[in-house]
Structures are given as C-alpha cells and as structure tokens.
C-alpha cells in the first residue's frame, strides 16, 4: 500500500469524523435554541390564583394567603376587579368551605371598571393613589398548608357568589398589593355586615 493511499484514507476518516462532530454540535445547539424559544414567551409565576368570571365581568387576581400564618392568623392577598365599564357592584362578603364569613371593614363598593384590594402586605405601597383598600379577617385553620388550596367564595351584590381555589404562599415575596387577616371561629363578624 502506498503512502498516498494511507494519507487519503486518513484524510477521509478525519473529514468524516469532523463532519459527524459538526452535525452533533448543530443538533445539540438546535435543541437548546428550541427550548429557549419555547420558554421565552412564558409568563412569570406569581403567588396566587387567578380567575375571570366572563359572564359576570369580574376578575380575581393573585388570591393567596400570605406567609407567615401564626395559629389562626394570616393575610389573604387579592385584587377584585370589575370589568363592566357601566355598572358598579358591591362586595358583600367572603366565606370559606365551612360557611364561615370574613370580617370586612372599609368601603366595599366596586366601581365600574374599578378594583378592590385587601390591606397591603409588608413592603407594599399602602398609599397608592386610586387604590381602595379593605381590612378583612377570614378563618384560617390547619387545612391551610403550602401546596394545597382551599375554596373561598367572594359574594357580590350583582355578580353573585364567585368561587376560587386559594393557595397559601410558602414564603415568597408577595406579587400583589392586597391582604386579609384571618381569625378563628365559626362565623366572623362580617356575616352581619356582608352576608351572602
């Protein structure tokens, strides 16, 4: 076998190896770029539950019990928004699965195209202009644990009773500017003020 034949074979083997390596590199980079592309448009996670009640023109945003909860005390973050530009509504009460009602203080009128917020969690702007804040106490017991949800109903005068599955925050910074202080007891004082 001549030196020329051996050299040609070695060159062919080297070129084939280089082509395979380049193909593998392109395959890996294409796969990676596809993953980046797929996640590029994902919305960042927030702490709470979101629900749009299309027929009632109401949205509930970032609804969650704030961390930490001490005994039966905690805060529930939420933003309640009226999507109807022509008709106001009123928050009459908030109740849990056991029929216990929240205690709510503040103006619960939900103006046309307006929003209601609970009391602000730590670190939030408590004097933001155009924000109607409430002080609300709701029952929280051992069934409120990170990773689980509990159903709450927001009772409105015109939109009716709107259910939402509410998680408890495991300690991340709050994403909303709202909150509630839960209390124990079968029925909160808000039942008389709000009711169904």
CSV table of C-alpha atoms in Angstrom, one decimal:
chain,number,residue,atom,x,y,z
A,1,UNK,CA,0.0,0.0,0.0
A,2,UNK,CA,1.4,3.3,-1.0
A,3,UNK,CA,1.9,6.3,1.3
A,4,UNK,CA,-0.5,8.3,-0.8
A,5,UNK,CA,-3.4,5.7,-0.3
A,6,UNK,CA,-2.8,5.7,3.5
A,7,UNK,CA,-2.8,9.5,3.6
A,8,UNK,CA,-6.0,9.7,1.6
A,9,UNK,CA,-7.7,7.2,3.9
A,10,UNK,CA,-6.6,9.1,7.0
A,11,UNK,CA,-7.8,12.4,5.4
A,12,UNK,CA,-11.2,10.9,4.6
A,13,UNK,CA,-11.5,9.4,8.1
A,14,UNK,CA,-10.6,12.8,9.7
A,15,UNK,CA,-13.0,14.7,7.4
A,16,UNK,CA,-15.8,12.2,8.2
A,17,UNK,CA,-15.1,12.5,11.9
A,18,UNK,CA,-15.2,16.3,11.7
A,19,UNK,CA,-18.5,16.2,9.8
A,20,UNK,CA,-20.0,13.9,12.4
A,21,UNK,CA,-18.8,16.2,15.3
A,22,UNK,CA,-20.2,19.3,13.5
A,23,UNK,CA,-23.5,17.5,12.9
A,24,UNK,CA,-23.7,16.5,16.6
A,25,UNK,CA,-22.9,20.1,17.7
A,26,UNK,CA,-25.6,21.6,15.4
A,27,UNK,CA,-28.1,19.0,16.7
A,28,UNK,CA,-27.4,20.0,20.3
A,29,UNK,CA,-27.4,23.7,19.7
A,30,UNK,CA,-30.7,23.4,17.7
A,31,UNK,CA,-32.3,21.5,20.5
A,32,UNK,CA,-31.1,24.1,23.0
A,33,UNK,CA,-32.3,27.0,20.9
A,34,UNK,CA,-35.7,25.4,20.6
A,35,UNK,CA,-36.0,25.1,24.4
A,36,UNK,CA,-35.1,28.8,24.8
A,37,UNK,CA,-37.6,29.7,22.2
A,38,UNK,CA,-40.4,27.7,23.9
A,39,UNK,CA,-39.8,29.3,27.3
A,40,UNK,CA,-39.2,32.8,26.0
A,41,UNK,CA,-42.9,33.7,26.0
A,42,UNK,CA,-43.9,32.1,29.3
A,43,UNK,CA,-45.4,34.3,31.9
A,44,UNK,CA,-43.6,34.6,35.2
A,45,UNK,CA,-45.2,32.7,38.0
A,46,UNK,CA,-47.0,34.7,40.7
A,47,UNK,CA,-48.1,33.6,44.1
A,48,UNK,CA,-51.8,33.5,43.8
A,49,UNK,CA,-54.8,32.1,41.9
A,50,UNK,CA,-56.4,34.0,39.1
A,51,UNK,CA,-60.0,33.6,37.8
A,52,UNK,CA,-62.0,35.5,35.3
A,53,UNK,CA,-65.8,35.2,35.5
A,54,UNK,CA,-66.6,36.2,32.0
A,55,UNK,CA,-70.4,36.3,32.3
A,56,UNK,CA,-70.2,38.4,35.5
A,57,UNK,CA,-67.5,40.7,34.1
A,58,UNK,CA,-65.3,40.1,37.3
A,59,UNK,CA,-61.7,39.1,37.8
A,60,UNK,CA,-60.0,37.9,40.9
A,61,UNK,CA,-56.2,38.2,40.7
A,62,UNK,CA,-53.3,36.9,42.9
A,63,UNK,CA,-55.6,35.5,45.5
A,64,UNK,CA,-53.5,33.7,48.2
A,65,UNK,CA,-52.9,33.6,51.9
A,66,UNK,CA,-49.7,35.4,52.8
A,67,UNK,CA,-46.8,33.8,54.7
A,68,UNK,CA,-46.4,33.5,57.6
A,69,UNK,CA,-49.6,32.3,59.2
A,70,UNK,CA,-49.5,32.3,63.0
A,71,UNK,CA,-52.1,30.0,64.5
A,72,UNK,CA,-55.4,31.2,63.1
A,73,UNK,CA,-54.0,34.5,61.9
A,74,UNK,CA,-52.8,35.3,58.4
A,75,UNK,CA,-53.4,37.6,55.5
A,76,UNK,CA,-55.2,36.9,52.2
A,77,UNK,CA,-53.9,38.8,49.2
A,78,UNK,CA,-56.4,39.5,46.4
A,79,UNK,CA,-57.3,42.1,43.7
A,80,UNK,CA,-61.0,42.1,42.8
A,81,UNK,CA,-61.7,43.9,39.5
A,82,UNK,CA,-64.9,45.0,37.8
A,83,UNK,CA,-64.6,44.7,34.0
A,84,UNK,CA,-68.0,46.3,33.5
A,85,UNK,CA,-67.5,49.9,32.4
A,86,UNK,CA,-71.1,50.8,33.0
A,87,UNK,CA,-72.3,49.1,36.2
A,88,UNK,CA,-70.9,49.2,39.7
A,89,UNK,CA,-71.1,46.2,42.1
A,90,UNK,CA,-70.5,45.6,45.9
A,91,UNK,CA,-68.5,43.0,47.8
A,92,UNK,CA,-71.0,41.7,50.4
A,93,UNK,CA,-68.8,39.1,52.0
A,94,UNK,CA,-66.1,36.4,51.7
A,95,UNK,CA,-66.8,32.9,53.0
A,96,UNK,CA,-65.0,29.5,53.2
A,97,UNK,CA,-66.0,25.9,52.7
A,98,UNK,CA,-67.2,25.6,56.2
A,99,UNK,CA,-69.6,28.6,55.8
A,100,UNK,CA,-67.5,30.9,58.0
A,101,UNK,CA,-67.6,34.5,56.9
A,102,UNK,CA,-64.9,37.2,56.8
A,103,UNK,CA,-64.9,40.4,58.8
A,104,UNK,CA,-64.6,43.3,56.3
A,105,UNK,CA,-64.1,46.9,57.1
A,106,UNK,CA,-63.9,49.7,54.6
A,107,UNK,CA,-65.9,50.7,51.6
A,108,UNK,CA,-66.7,47.6,49.6
A,109,UNK,CA,-68.2,49.4,46.6
A,110,UNK,CA,-66.7,48.0,43.4
A,111,UNK,CA,-66.9,50.9,41.0
A,112,UNK,CA,-67.4,50.4,37.2
A,113,UNK,CA,-64.0,49.4,35.8
A,114,UNK,CA,-62.6,49.7,39.3
A,115,UNK,CA,-60.8,47.3,41.7
A,116,UNK,CA,-60.8,46.5,45.4
A,117,UNK,CA,-57.7,45.5,47.3
A,118,UNK,CA,-57.2,44.0,50.8
A,119,UNK,CA,-54.8,45.6,53.3
A,120,UNK,CA,-51.3,45.7,51.8
A,121,UNK,CA,-48.7,43.1,52.7
A,122,UNK,CA,-45.4,44.1,54.3
A,123,UNK,CA,-43.2,46.2,51.9
A,124,UNK,CA,-46.1,47.3,49.7
A,125,UNK,CA,-47.1,50.9,48.9
A,126,UNK,CA,-50.0,51.4,51.3
A,127,UNK,CA,-50.9,54.9,49.9
A,128,UNK,CA,-51.0,54.2,46.2
A,129,UNK,CA,-53.4,56.7,44.6
A,130,UNK,CA,-56.7,55.3,43.2
A,131,UNK,CA,-56.4,52.1,45.3
A,132,UNK,CA,-59.4,51.2,47.5
A,133,UNK,CA,-58.1,49.1,50.4
A,134,UNK,CA,-60.1,47.0,52.9
A,135,UNK,CA,-59.3,45.4,56.2
A,136,UNK,CA,-60.5,41.8,56.1
A,137,UNK,CA,-60.3,38.9,58.6
A,138,UNK,CA,-61.1,35.4,57.4
A,139,UNK,CA,-60.9,32.0,59.1
A,140,UNK,CA,-57.6,30.0,58.6
A,141,UNK,CA,-57.0,26.7,60.3
A,142,UNK,CA,-54.7,23.7,59.9
A,143,UNK,CA,-56.2,22.9,56.4
A,144,UNK,CA,-54.3,25.9,55.0
A,145,UNK,CA,-50.9,24.4,54.1
A,146,UNK,CA,-48.4,25.2,51.4
A,147,UNK,CA,-49.1,23.1,48.3
A,148,UNK,CA,-52.8,22.8,49.0
A,149,UNK,CA,-55.7,25.0,48.1
A,150,UNK,CA,-58.9,25.9,49.9
A,151,UNK,CA,-62.0,27.2,48.3
A,152,UNK,CA,-63.3,30.7,49.1
A,153,UNK,CA,-66.4,32.4,47.8
A,154,UNK,CA,-66.4,36.2,47.0
A,155,UNK,CA,-70.1,37.2,47.4
A,156,UNK,CA,-71.1,40.2,45.2
A,157,UNK,CA,-74.4,42.0,45.1
A,158,UNK,CA,-74.9,41.8,41.4
A,159,UNK,CA,-72.3,39.2,40.1
A,160,UNK,CA,-73.3,36.6,42.8
A,161,UNK,CA,-71.1,34.2,44.6
A,162,UNK,CA,-67.8,33.6,42.8
A,163,UNK,CA,-65.7,30.5,43.9
A,164,UNK,CA,-61.9,30.4,43.7
A,165,UNK,CA,-59.4,27.8,44.9
A,166,UNK,CA,-56.9,29.7,47.1
A,167,UNK,CA,-53.3,28.6,47.9
A,168,UNK,CA,-51.2,29.6,50.8
A,169,UNK,CA,-47.9,31.3,50.0
A,170,UNK,CA,-44.8,29.3,51.0
A,171,UNK,CA,-42.9,32.5,51.8
A,172,UNK,CA,-42.0,34.2,48.5
A,173,UNK,CA,-42.4,37.9,48.3
A,174,UNK,CA,-46.0,38.9,47.6
A,175,UNK,CA,-46.8,39.8,44.0
A,176,UNK,CA,-49.9,41.9,44.7
A,177,UNK,CA,-50.7,44.8,46.9
A,178,UNK,CA,-53.5,43.3,49.0
A,179,UNK,CA,-54.1,41.3,52.1
A,180,UNK,CA,-56.5,39.8,54.8
A,181,UNK,CA,-56.1,38.9,58.4
A,182,UNK,CA,-57.8,35.5,59.2
A,183,UNK,CA,-59.4,34.7,62.5
A,184,UNK,CA,-60.8,31.5,64.0
A,185,UNK,CA,-64.5,31.0,64.8
A,186,UNK,CA,-67.4,29.5,63.0
A,187,UNK,CA,-68.8,32.8,61.8
A,188,UNK,CA,-66.9,36.1,61.5
A,189,UNK,CA,-68.4,39.5,62.3
A,190,UNK,CA,-68.5,40.2,58.6
A,191,UNK,CA,-71.5,37.9,58.2
A,192,UNK,CA,-73.7,40.6,59.6
A,193,UNK,CA,-72.1,43.3,57.6
A,194,UNK,CA,-71.8,41.4,54.4
A,195,UNK,CA,-73.6,38.1,54.4
A,196,UNK,CA,-74.4,36.3,51.2
